[in-house]
Every structure is written in C-alpha cells, then in structure tokens.
Short mmCIF file of C-alpha atoms in Angstrom, two decimals:
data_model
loop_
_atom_site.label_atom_id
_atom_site.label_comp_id
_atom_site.label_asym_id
_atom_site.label_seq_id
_atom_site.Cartn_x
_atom_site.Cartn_y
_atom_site.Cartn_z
CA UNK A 1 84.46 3.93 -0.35
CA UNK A 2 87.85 3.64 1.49
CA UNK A 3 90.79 4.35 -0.71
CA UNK A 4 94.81 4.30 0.44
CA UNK A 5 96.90 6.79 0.23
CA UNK A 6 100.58 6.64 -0.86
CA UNK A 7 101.52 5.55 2.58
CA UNK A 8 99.56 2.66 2.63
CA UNK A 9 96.76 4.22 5.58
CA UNK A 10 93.07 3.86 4.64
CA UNK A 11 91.09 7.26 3.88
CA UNK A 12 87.56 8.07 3.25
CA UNK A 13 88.21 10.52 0.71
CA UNK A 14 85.90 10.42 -1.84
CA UNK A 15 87.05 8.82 -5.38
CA UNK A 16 89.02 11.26 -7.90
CA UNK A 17 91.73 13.55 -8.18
CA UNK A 18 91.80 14.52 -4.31
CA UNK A 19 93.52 11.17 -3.39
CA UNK A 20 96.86 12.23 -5.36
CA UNK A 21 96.82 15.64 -3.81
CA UNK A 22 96.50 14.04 -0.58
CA UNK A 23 99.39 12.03 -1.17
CA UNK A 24 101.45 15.33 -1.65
CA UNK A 25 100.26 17.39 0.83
CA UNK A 26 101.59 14.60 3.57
CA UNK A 27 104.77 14.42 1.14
CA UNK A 28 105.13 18.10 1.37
CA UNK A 29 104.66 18.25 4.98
CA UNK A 30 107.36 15.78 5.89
CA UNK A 31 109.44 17.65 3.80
CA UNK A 32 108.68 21.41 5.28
CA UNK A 33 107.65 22.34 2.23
CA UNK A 34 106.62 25.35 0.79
CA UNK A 35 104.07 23.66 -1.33
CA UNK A 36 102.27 21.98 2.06
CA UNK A 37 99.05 24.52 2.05
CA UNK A 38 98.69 24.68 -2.01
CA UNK A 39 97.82 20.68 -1.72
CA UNK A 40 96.02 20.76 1.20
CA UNK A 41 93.79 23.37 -0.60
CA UNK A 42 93.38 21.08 -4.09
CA UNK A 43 92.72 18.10 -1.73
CA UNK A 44 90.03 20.26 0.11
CA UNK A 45 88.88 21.75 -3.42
CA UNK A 46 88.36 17.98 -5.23
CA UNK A 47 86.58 16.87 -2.11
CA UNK A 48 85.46 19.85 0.39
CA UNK A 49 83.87 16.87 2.93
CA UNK A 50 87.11 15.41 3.17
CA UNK A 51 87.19 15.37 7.42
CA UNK A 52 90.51 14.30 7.53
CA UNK A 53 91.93 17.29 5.35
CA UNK A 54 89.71 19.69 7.73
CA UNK A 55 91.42 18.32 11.03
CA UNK A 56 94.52 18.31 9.84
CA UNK A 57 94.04 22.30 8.43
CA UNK A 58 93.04 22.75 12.11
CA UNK A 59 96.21 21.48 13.48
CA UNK A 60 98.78 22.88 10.97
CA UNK A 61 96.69 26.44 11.92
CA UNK A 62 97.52 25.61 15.61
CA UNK A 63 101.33 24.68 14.93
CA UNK A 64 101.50 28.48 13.70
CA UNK A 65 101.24 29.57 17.27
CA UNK A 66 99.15 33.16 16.52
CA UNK A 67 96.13 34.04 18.70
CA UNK A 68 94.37 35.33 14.90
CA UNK A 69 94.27 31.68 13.62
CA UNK A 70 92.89 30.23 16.15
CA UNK A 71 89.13 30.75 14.79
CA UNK A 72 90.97 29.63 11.31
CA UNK A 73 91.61 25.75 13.28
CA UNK A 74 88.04 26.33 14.66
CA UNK A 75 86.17 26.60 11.96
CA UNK A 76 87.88 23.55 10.34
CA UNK A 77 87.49 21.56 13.42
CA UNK A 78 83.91 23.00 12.63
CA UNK A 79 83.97 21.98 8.99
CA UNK A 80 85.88 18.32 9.86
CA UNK A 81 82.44 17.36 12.22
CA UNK A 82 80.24 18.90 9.90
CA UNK A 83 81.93 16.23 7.17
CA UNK A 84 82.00 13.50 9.79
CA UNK A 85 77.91 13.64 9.85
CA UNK A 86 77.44 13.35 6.26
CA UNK A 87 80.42 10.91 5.30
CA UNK A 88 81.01 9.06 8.50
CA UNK A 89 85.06 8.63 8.87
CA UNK A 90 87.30 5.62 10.71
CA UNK A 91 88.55 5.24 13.80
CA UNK A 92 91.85 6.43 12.72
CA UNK A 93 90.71 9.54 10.91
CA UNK A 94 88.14 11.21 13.92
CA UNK A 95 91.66 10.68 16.25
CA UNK A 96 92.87 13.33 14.32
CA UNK A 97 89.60 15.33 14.47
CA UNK A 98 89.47 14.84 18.77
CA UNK A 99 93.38 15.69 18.66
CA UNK A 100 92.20 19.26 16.98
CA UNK A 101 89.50 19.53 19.43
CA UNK A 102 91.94 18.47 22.51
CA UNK A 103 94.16 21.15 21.14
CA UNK A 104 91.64 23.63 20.45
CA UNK A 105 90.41 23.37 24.33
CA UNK A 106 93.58 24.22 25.73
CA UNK A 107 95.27 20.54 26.05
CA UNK A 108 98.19 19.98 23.40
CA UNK A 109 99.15 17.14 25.54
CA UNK A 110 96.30 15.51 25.23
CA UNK A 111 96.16 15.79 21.71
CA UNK A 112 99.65 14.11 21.56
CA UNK A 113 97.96 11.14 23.58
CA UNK A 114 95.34 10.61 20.90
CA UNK A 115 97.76 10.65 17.84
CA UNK A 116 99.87 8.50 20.10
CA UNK A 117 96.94 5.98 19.96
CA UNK A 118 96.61 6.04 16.57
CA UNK A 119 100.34 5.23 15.90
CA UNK A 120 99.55 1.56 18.21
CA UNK A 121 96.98 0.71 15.51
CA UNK A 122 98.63 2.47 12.84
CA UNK A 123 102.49 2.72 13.47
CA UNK A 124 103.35 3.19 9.68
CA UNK A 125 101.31 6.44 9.64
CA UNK A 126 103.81 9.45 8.82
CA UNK A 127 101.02 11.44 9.22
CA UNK A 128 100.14 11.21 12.70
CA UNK A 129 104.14 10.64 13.67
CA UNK A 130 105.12 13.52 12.58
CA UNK A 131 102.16 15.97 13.56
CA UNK A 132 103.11 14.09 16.94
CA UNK A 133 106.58 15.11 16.81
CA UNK A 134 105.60 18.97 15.92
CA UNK A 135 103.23 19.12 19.08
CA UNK A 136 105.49 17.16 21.32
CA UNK A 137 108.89 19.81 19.72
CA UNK A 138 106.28 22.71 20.90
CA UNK A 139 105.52 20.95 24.26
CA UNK A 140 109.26 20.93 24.77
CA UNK A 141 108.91 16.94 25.30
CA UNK A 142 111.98 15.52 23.83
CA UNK A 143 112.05 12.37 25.34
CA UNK A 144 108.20 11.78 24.54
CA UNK A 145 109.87 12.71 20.96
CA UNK A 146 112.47 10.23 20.81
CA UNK A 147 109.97 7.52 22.68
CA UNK A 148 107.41 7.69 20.22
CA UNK A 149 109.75 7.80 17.34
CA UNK A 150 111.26 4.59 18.19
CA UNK A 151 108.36 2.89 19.17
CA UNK A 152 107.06 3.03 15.09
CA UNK A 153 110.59 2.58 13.61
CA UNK A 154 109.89 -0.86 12.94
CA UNK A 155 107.10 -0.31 10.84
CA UNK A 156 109.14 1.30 8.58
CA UNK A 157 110.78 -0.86 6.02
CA UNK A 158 113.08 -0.04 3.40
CA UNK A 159 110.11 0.56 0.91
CA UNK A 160 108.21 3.00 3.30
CA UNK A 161 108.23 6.04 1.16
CA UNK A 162 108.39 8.16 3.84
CA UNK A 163 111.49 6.29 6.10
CA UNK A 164 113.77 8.72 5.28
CA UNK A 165 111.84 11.49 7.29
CA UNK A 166 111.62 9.15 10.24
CA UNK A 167 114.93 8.74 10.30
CA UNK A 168 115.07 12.22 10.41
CA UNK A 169 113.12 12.57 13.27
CA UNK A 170 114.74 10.37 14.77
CA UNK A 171 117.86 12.19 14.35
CA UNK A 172 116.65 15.17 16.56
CA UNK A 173 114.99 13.35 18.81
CA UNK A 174 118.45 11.69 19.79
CA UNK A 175 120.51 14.96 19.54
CA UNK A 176 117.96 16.71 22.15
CA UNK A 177 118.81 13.44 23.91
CA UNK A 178 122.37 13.77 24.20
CA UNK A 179 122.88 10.84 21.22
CA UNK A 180 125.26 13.25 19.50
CA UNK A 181 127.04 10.11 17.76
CA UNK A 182 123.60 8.46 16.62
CA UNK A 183 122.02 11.37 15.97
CA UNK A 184 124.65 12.67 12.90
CA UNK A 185 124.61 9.07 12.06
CA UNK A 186 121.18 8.90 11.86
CA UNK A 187 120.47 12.46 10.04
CA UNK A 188 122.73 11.26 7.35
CA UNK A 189 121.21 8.38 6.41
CA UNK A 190 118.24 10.17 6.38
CA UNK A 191 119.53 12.56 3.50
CA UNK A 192 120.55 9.58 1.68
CA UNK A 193 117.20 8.51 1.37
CA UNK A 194 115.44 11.67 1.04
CA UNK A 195 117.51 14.43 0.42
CA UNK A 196 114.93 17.52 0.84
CA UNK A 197 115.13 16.09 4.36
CA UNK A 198 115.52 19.20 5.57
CA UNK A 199 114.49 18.52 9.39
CA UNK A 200 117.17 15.33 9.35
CA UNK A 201 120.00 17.76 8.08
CA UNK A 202 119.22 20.33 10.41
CA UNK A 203 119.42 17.49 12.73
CA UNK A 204 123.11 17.16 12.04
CA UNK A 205 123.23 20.37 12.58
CA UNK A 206 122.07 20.44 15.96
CA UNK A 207 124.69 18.07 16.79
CA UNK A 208 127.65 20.34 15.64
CA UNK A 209 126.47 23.00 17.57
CA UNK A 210 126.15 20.73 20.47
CA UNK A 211 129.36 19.82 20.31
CA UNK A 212 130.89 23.33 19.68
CA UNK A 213 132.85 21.47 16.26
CA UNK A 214 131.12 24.84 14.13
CA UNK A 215 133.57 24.01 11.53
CA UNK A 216 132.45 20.70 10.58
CA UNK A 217 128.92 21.93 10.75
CA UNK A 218 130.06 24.32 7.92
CA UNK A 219 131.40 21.56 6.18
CA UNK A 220 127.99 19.29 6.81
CA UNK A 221 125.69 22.52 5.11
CA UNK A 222 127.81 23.18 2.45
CA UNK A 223 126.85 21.59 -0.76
CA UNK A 224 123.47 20.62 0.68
CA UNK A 225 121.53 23.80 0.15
CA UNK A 226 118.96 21.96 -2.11
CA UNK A 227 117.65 20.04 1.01
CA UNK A 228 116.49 23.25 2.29
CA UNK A 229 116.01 25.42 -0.51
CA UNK A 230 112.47 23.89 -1.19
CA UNK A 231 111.31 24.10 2.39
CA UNK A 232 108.61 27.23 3.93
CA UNK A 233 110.35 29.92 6.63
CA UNK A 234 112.09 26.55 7.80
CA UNK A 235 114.84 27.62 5.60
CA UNK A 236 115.53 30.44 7.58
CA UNK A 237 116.03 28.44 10.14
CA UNK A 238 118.71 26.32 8.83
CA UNK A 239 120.30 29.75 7.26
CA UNK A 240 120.27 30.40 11.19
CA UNK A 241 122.23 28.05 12.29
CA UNK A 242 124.62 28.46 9.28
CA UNK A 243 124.98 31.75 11.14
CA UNK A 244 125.71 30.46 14.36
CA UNK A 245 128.50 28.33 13.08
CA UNK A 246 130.35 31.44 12.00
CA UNK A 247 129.48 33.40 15.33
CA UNK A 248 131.57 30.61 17.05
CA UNK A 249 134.48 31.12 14.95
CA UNK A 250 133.94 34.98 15.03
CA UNK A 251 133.08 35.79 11.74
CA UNK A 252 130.33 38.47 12.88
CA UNK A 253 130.80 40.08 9.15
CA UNK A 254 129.37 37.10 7.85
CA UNK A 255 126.61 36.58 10.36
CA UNK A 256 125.29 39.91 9.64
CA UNK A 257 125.84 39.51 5.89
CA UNK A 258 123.36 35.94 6.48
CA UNK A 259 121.10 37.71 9.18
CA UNK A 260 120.26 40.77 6.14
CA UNK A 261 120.42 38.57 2.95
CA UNK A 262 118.50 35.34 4.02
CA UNK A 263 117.92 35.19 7.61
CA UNK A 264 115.30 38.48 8.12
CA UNK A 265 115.47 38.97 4.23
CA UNK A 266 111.45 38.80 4.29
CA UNK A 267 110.37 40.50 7.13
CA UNK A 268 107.57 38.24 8.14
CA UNK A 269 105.65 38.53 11.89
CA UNK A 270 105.84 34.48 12.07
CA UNK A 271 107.61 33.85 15.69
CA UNK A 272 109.51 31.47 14.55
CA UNK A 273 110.99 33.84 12.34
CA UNK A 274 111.39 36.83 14.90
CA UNK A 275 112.83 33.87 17.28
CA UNK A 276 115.62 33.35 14.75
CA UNK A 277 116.20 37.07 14.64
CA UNK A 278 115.87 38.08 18.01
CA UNK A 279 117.73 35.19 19.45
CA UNK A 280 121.01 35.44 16.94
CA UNK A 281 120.93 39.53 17.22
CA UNK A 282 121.00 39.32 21.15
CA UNK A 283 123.97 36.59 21.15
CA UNK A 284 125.88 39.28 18.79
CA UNK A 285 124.77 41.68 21.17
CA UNK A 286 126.59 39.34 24.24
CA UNK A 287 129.81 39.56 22.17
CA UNK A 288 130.18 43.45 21.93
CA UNK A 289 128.78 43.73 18.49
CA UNK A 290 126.68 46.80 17.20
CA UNK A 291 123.62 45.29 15.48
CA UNK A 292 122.96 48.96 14.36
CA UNK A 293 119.28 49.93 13.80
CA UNK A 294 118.35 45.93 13.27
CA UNK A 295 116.08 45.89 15.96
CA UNK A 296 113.81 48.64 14.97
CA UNK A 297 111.95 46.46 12.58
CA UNK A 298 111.51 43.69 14.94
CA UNK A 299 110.40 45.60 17.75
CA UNK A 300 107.67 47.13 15.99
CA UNK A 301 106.47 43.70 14.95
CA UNK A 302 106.89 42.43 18.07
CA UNK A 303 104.37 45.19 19.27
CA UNK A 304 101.98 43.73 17.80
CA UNK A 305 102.04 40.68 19.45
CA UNK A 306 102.02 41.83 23.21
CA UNK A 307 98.51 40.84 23.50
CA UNK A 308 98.67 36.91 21.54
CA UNK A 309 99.83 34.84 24.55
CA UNK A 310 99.56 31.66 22.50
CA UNK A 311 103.05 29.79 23.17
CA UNK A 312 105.62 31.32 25.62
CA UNK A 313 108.15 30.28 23.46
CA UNK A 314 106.96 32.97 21.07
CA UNK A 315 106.23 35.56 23.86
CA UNK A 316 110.02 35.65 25.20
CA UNK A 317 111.31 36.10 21.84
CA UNK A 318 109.21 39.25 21.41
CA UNK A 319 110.28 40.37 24.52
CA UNK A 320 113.76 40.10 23.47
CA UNK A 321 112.71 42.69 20.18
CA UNK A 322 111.44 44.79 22.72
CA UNK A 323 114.51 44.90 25.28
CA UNK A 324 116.87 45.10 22.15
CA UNK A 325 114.80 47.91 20.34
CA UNK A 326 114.22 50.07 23.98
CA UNK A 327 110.66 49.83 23.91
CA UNK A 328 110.26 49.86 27.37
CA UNK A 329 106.15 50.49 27.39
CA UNK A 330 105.53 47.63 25.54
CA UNK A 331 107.93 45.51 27.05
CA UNK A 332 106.47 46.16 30.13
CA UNK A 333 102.97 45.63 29.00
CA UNK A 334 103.79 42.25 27.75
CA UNK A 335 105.46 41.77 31.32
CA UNK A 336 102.37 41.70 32.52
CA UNK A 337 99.88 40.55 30.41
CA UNK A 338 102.35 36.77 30.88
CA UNK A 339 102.44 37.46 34.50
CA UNK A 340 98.21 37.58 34.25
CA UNK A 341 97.82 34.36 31.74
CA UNK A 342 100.16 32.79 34.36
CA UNK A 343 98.12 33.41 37.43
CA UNK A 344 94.87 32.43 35.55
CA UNK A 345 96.48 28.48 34.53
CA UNK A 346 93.50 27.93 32.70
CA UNK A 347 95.46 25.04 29.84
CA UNK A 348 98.79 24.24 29.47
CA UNK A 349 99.81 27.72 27.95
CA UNK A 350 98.65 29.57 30.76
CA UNK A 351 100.64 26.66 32.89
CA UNK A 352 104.05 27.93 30.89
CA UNK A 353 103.37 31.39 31.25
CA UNK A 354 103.66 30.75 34.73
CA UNK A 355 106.42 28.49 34.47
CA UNK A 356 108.89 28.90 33.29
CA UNK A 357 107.46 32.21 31.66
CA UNK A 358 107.01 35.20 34.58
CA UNK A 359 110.58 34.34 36.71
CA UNK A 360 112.00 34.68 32.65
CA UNK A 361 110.20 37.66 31.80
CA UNK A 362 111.05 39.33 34.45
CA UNK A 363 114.27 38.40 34.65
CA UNK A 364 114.62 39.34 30.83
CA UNK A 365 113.16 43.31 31.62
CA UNK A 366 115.82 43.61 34.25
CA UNK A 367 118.48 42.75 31.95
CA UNK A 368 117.22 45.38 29.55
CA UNK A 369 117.03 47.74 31.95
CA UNK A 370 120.55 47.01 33.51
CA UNK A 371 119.53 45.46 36.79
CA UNK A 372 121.30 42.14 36.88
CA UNK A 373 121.04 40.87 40.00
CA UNK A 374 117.29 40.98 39.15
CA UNK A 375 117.65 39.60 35.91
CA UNK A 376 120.08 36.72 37.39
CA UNK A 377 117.40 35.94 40.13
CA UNK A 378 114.79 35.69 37.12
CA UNK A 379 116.75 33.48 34.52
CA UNK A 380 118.09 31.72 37.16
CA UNK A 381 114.71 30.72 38.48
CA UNK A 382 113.12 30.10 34.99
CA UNK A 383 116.49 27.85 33.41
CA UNK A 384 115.38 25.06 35.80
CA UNK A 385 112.25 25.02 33.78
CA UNK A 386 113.13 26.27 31.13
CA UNK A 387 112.81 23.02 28.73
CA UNK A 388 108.82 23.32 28.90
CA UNK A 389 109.06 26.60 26.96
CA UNK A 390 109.72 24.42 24.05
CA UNK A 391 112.36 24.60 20.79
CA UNK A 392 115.91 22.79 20.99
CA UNK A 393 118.51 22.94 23.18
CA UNK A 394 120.21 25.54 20.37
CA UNK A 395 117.21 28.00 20.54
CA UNK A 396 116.90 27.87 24.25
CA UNK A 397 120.11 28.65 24.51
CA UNK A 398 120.34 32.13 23.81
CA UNK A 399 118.35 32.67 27.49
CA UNK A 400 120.87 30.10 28.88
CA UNK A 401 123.46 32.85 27.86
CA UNK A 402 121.79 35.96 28.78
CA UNK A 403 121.48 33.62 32.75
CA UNK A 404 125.57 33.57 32.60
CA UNK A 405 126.12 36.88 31.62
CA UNK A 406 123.62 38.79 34.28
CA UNK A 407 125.43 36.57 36.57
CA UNK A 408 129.12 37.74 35.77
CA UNK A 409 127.74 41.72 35.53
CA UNK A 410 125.92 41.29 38.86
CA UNK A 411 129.17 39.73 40.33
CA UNK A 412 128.10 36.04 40.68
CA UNK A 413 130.90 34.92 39.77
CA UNK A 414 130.68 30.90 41.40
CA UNK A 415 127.00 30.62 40.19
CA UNK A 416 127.74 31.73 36.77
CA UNK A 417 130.70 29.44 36.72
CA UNK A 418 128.20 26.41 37.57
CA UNK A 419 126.03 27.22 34.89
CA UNK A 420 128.45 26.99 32.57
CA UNK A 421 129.43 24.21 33.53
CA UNK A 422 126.34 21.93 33.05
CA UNK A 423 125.62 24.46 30.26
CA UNK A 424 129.13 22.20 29.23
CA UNK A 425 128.00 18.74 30.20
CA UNK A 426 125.08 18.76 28.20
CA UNK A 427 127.30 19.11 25.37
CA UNK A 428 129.73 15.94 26.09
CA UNK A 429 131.82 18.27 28.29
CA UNK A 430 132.59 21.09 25.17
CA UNK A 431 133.08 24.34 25.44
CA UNK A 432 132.23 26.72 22.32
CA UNK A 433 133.96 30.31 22.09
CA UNK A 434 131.04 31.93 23.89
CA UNK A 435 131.60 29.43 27.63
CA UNK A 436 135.58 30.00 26.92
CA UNK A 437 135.58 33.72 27.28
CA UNK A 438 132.92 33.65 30.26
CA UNK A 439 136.12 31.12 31.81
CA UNK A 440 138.33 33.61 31.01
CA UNK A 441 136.25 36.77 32.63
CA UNK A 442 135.64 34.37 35.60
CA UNK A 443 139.40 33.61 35.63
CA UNK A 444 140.74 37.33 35.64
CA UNK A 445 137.03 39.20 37.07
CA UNK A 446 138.86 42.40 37.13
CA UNK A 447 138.43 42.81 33.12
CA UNK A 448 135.39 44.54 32.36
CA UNK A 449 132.13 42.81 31.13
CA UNK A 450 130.95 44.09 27.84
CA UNK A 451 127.53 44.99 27.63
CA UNK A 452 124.80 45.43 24.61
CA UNK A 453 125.50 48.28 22.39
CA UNK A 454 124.06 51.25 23.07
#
C-alpha cells in the first residue's frame, strides 16, 4: 500500500509507526542533525523491508568517505534489493537504490545523474535534492549544485515544509558561485524559515569569508548558536569558521581557545573533522604561530588512514597531520599509495588521485620537508585542478595558501603575486589579512618569510 510521507512523495513503506519516523529521519537530515541515524534505525526497526530506508543507509555510509564502511553501504544496497524482491518499490524509490549501486561501483557522478532524474518527475523531493547536493559538494561540482537547485525551486511553495533548507542550499550553491549578494540574502531567509538551518547559516558564512568582512561574519554567528547546536560533527564545522573569522583579525588566542574547547574537543578520526583541524592549524602555522604539541594527536590518527584512499579530499588533509606532526614515513607512504590509486584510474576517485591529487601531494611533502621550489611546482600544478578535490572555496583554501607561500620562500615572487591575485578576484577583488601581508613581503622581498614552527 503506498503511503506519503510528510513531504508529500509516495513510499512503499509498510503501514504503522515507520511512516512518522521516516518523516524525521529526512527532517533530521536536512537539518544535519544529530538525531539523522537514531530515525533511520526506528524506520528500519518498524519495517526492516523498507528498500528505500536501506538505499538511503547505503548512501549516507558512502557520504562518510571511510574505506571500513564501504561493506556497511554494501550490505544495505544488499538488504534494499533483497526488499525490492519481496515488496516491489516505484520508480522513484529503486532510483535511489541504482544511485547506491552507481556509487558503490566507483561512479558518484553517475549516481548524481539518477537522483537528478528523479527530481524531473519528482522536483518537490528534499530527499533526493539534497542527497544530490551532498554528492555533487563531494564531487566538487558547484555549478551542477546551484543548476540543480534552481531547477526544483519552483516546486517549492511557501507550505513546502522543507523550503527553508532549499533555500539554504541554494545559498551555498550561489556563494561557491560568486553570488556573494544573493547568497547572504538567500541564507537568511532561509533561517527565517527554519532556523536549525544550519547549512543556510553556514552559507552566510561562506560569504563573509569570501569577502574578507570577518567582522560581520562574527556579528552574523553570534546569537545564532541554536541553529547549529543540534547538528552532528557539522557543528564543528561552523565553530571552524567562527575561528577563521578571528584568525583574520588576529586574534590567534581565541582561535586556539575554539580549536581546544569545540573545534578538536572530541577527538574523532571523521575527515571532515581532521580537515577542520589540519586545515585551521596549518593556516596558524603560515602566520608564525606555535600550535605546540597539537599535531601529535592528529598525526597519529591520520596514520591510520594512509591506506583508505576513498576521497582525495580526505587524503590531503591527512597528509597535512602528517607534514605538521613530522611523520615523515608515513607521509611518504601515503605519497605513494595516491600516486598508485592515481596511475590505476579505475572510478572517479582513482581519477582525483591523479588529478589534482599526486602534483598536490607531492607538492605538499616538499613543503614539509623545506623544498619549495618543489612544493611550488606541485601546488602550482594541482591549484588548476584543484576544484575536483571537492569542499568550498574556504576549505580549499588553506592549499591555495600553502601555493603562495612556497612561492614567496622559493623566490617566485611574480607568480606568487598572480596567485594572489585571482586568489583576490574570486572574492569580488578583497583582500583578507593573510593576501595583505603576502603584498607586503612581495613589496619589500628583503624581509624574511616566516616559516612553520619548529
């Protein structure tokens, strides 16, 4: 018996309390929240042939970017078929089950295109919009982001219950776009409507980074915590970029203070997490400032993951743990083992360990080892690629600096001065503190560079 959900789409869960949960767990999602997997597991414990809930497992297991949860999404692709012969599903549903299969073969991309034909039938589906949006964020496709976005925006009418978190979406998808204007415009309106929005107010965000205005930024966060508070290791995230506000007005006390208390307060092995450490230690790192012994920790997680391979993304931001924490055998080790998954381009993560992946990696050993004419060849080779290692603009960014500075120390002056400058014009022609003192060193290149801490 087909039943709807709280968004309106047709389901072939079965009749009783797992409808409700189902309801949530989509809620949840939108949201970031915490509370995502406990209602995907009461949906999957009121009906356990629920084929939709299995796929979607599958993909949320894939979003997590670890090599050990693959078999997780595999056996509930496994579990989602199984379902599919006793209960057959819709046309809608089984998308979702070939996206996790698409996905599961090596081809996020294609995945993307199947959820992407869903959203033509079904446009109003939040579901498939925003898993879209997560793949297409990973892929590094921003435009694809902001296309498909706007493509279902008119399916969402003021009664949608879940037009608030388009809005949001939209709201990053036009500040990776260079819609700075629309973008906070649009993130706001989407915390008016939902206010544990937290991906629209990170949004906003975004844009005052962007636009190097880190005061207003402070002034957007402040007040707001509850739209984040609720939210998984997202909220780190945001705490992140709380930090980064005060690292452009040079409040490095307080960044550390945020980077021990909520930043890398739980000292979790998810890469998003270490990307958020790793990335906001190094920039303090740039600026002259003794992290102390706060790489330990993550290069001994990072470790771990030499061998995982499963987003690049995630790989360079180990590699950063290991130049930071002088772990030269492993960071050599997972050197190589990207320069291998590159030459095998087997799916589209082998395909970005080759590119931009190797010319970075290597480029991001020399720096740690104080060759930066190597390390400027590297960077400088990967940044034209760079976008297909996915993230935002702001997370890709700190690579974008270590490029300038292995420049200036290997005496490049010119080329690091034409970074920076369309480093500037994809930020409406603003400089933030960190492209003002490269000027500056450019401008007088007798003042010595400072380099990482000892």
């Amino acid at each position: 018996m087909t039943q709807f959900d709280g968004f309106g789409q047709p389901t072939t869960i079965s009749v009783g309390d797992g409808l409700g949960h189902w309801t949530e767990t989509q809620m949840a999602f939108l949201a970031h929240g915490a509370s995502t997997p406990d209602h995907l597991a009461k949906t999957l414990a009121a009906d356990p042939e629920f084929a939709l809930a299995h796929a979607v497992k599958g993909l949320f297991m894939l979003l997590l970017g670890r090599r050990e949860l693959v078999q997780t999404a595999q056996d509930a692709a496994d579990a989602a078929r199984l379902a599919d012969q006793s209960r057959p599903v819709s046309t809608r549903e089984r998308a979702f089950l070939t996206a996790l299969d698409a996905w599961l073969g090596g081809h996020p991309s294609k995945a993307v295109a199947l959820l992407d034909q869903v959203l033509l039938t079904n446009p109003d589906d939040p579901l498939a919009m925003k898993i879209s949006q997560a793949i297409r964020f990973v892929l590094g496709d921003a435009q694809g982001m902001r296309r498909s976005v706007e493509q279902v925006m008119p399916a969402y009418g003021d009664d949608h219950r879940a037009r608030g978190y388009l809005m949001g979406c939209h709201a990053f998808a036009l500040e990776e776009t260079g819609e700075y204007g629309r973008a906070a415009a649009a993130g706001s309106a989407a915390l008016e409507i939902s206010p544990d929005d937290a991906w629209g107010l990170h949004a906003v965000a975004h844009v005052y980074d962007m636009l190097a205005e880190p005061q207003k930024g402070l002034t957007w966060l402040k007040g707001r915590e509850a739209a984040w508070a609720h939210c998984n290791n997202f909220r780190y995230h945001v705490w992140w970029h709380k930090a980064l506000m005060h690292l452009d007005l040079g409040q490095t006390d307080v960044v550390l203070d945020l980077y021990d208390t909520l930043i890398r307060a739980d000292k979790t092995d998810d890469y998003r997490d270490i990307s958020n450490a790793t990335s906001l230690l190094m920039r303090l790192e740039l600026e002259g400032i003794d992290v102390g012994q706060r790489w330990d920790e993550l290069a001994e997680t990072s470790a771990a993951r030499t061998d995982d391979g499963s987003l690049i993304f995630a790989d360079l931001h180990y590699l950063l743990a290991l130049i930071g924490g002088r772990r030269e055998d492993a960071t050599a080790k997972l050197v190589s083992r990207i320069a291998e998954d590159g030459a095998r381009g087997q799916d589209e993560a082998a395909m970005r360990m080759a590119t931009p992946g190797t010319a970075a990696a290597l480029g991001l050993e020399a720096f740690g080892e104080g060759d930066y004419t190597t390390a400027f060849r590297g960077l400088s080779k990967a940044r034209k690629h760079m976008q297909l290692a996915g993230g935002s603009h702001a997370q890709r960014d700190v690579f974008e600096r270590l490029t300038i500075d292995a420049g200036l120390r290997a005496g490049r002056m010119e080329d690091a001065q034409a970074i920076l400058d369309e480093r500037s014009a994809k930020r409406a022609g603003r400089d933030d503190t960190f492209a003002r003192t490269r000027r500056e060193m450019i401008g007088n290149s007798t003042a010595p560079l400072r380099v990482p801490a000892e």
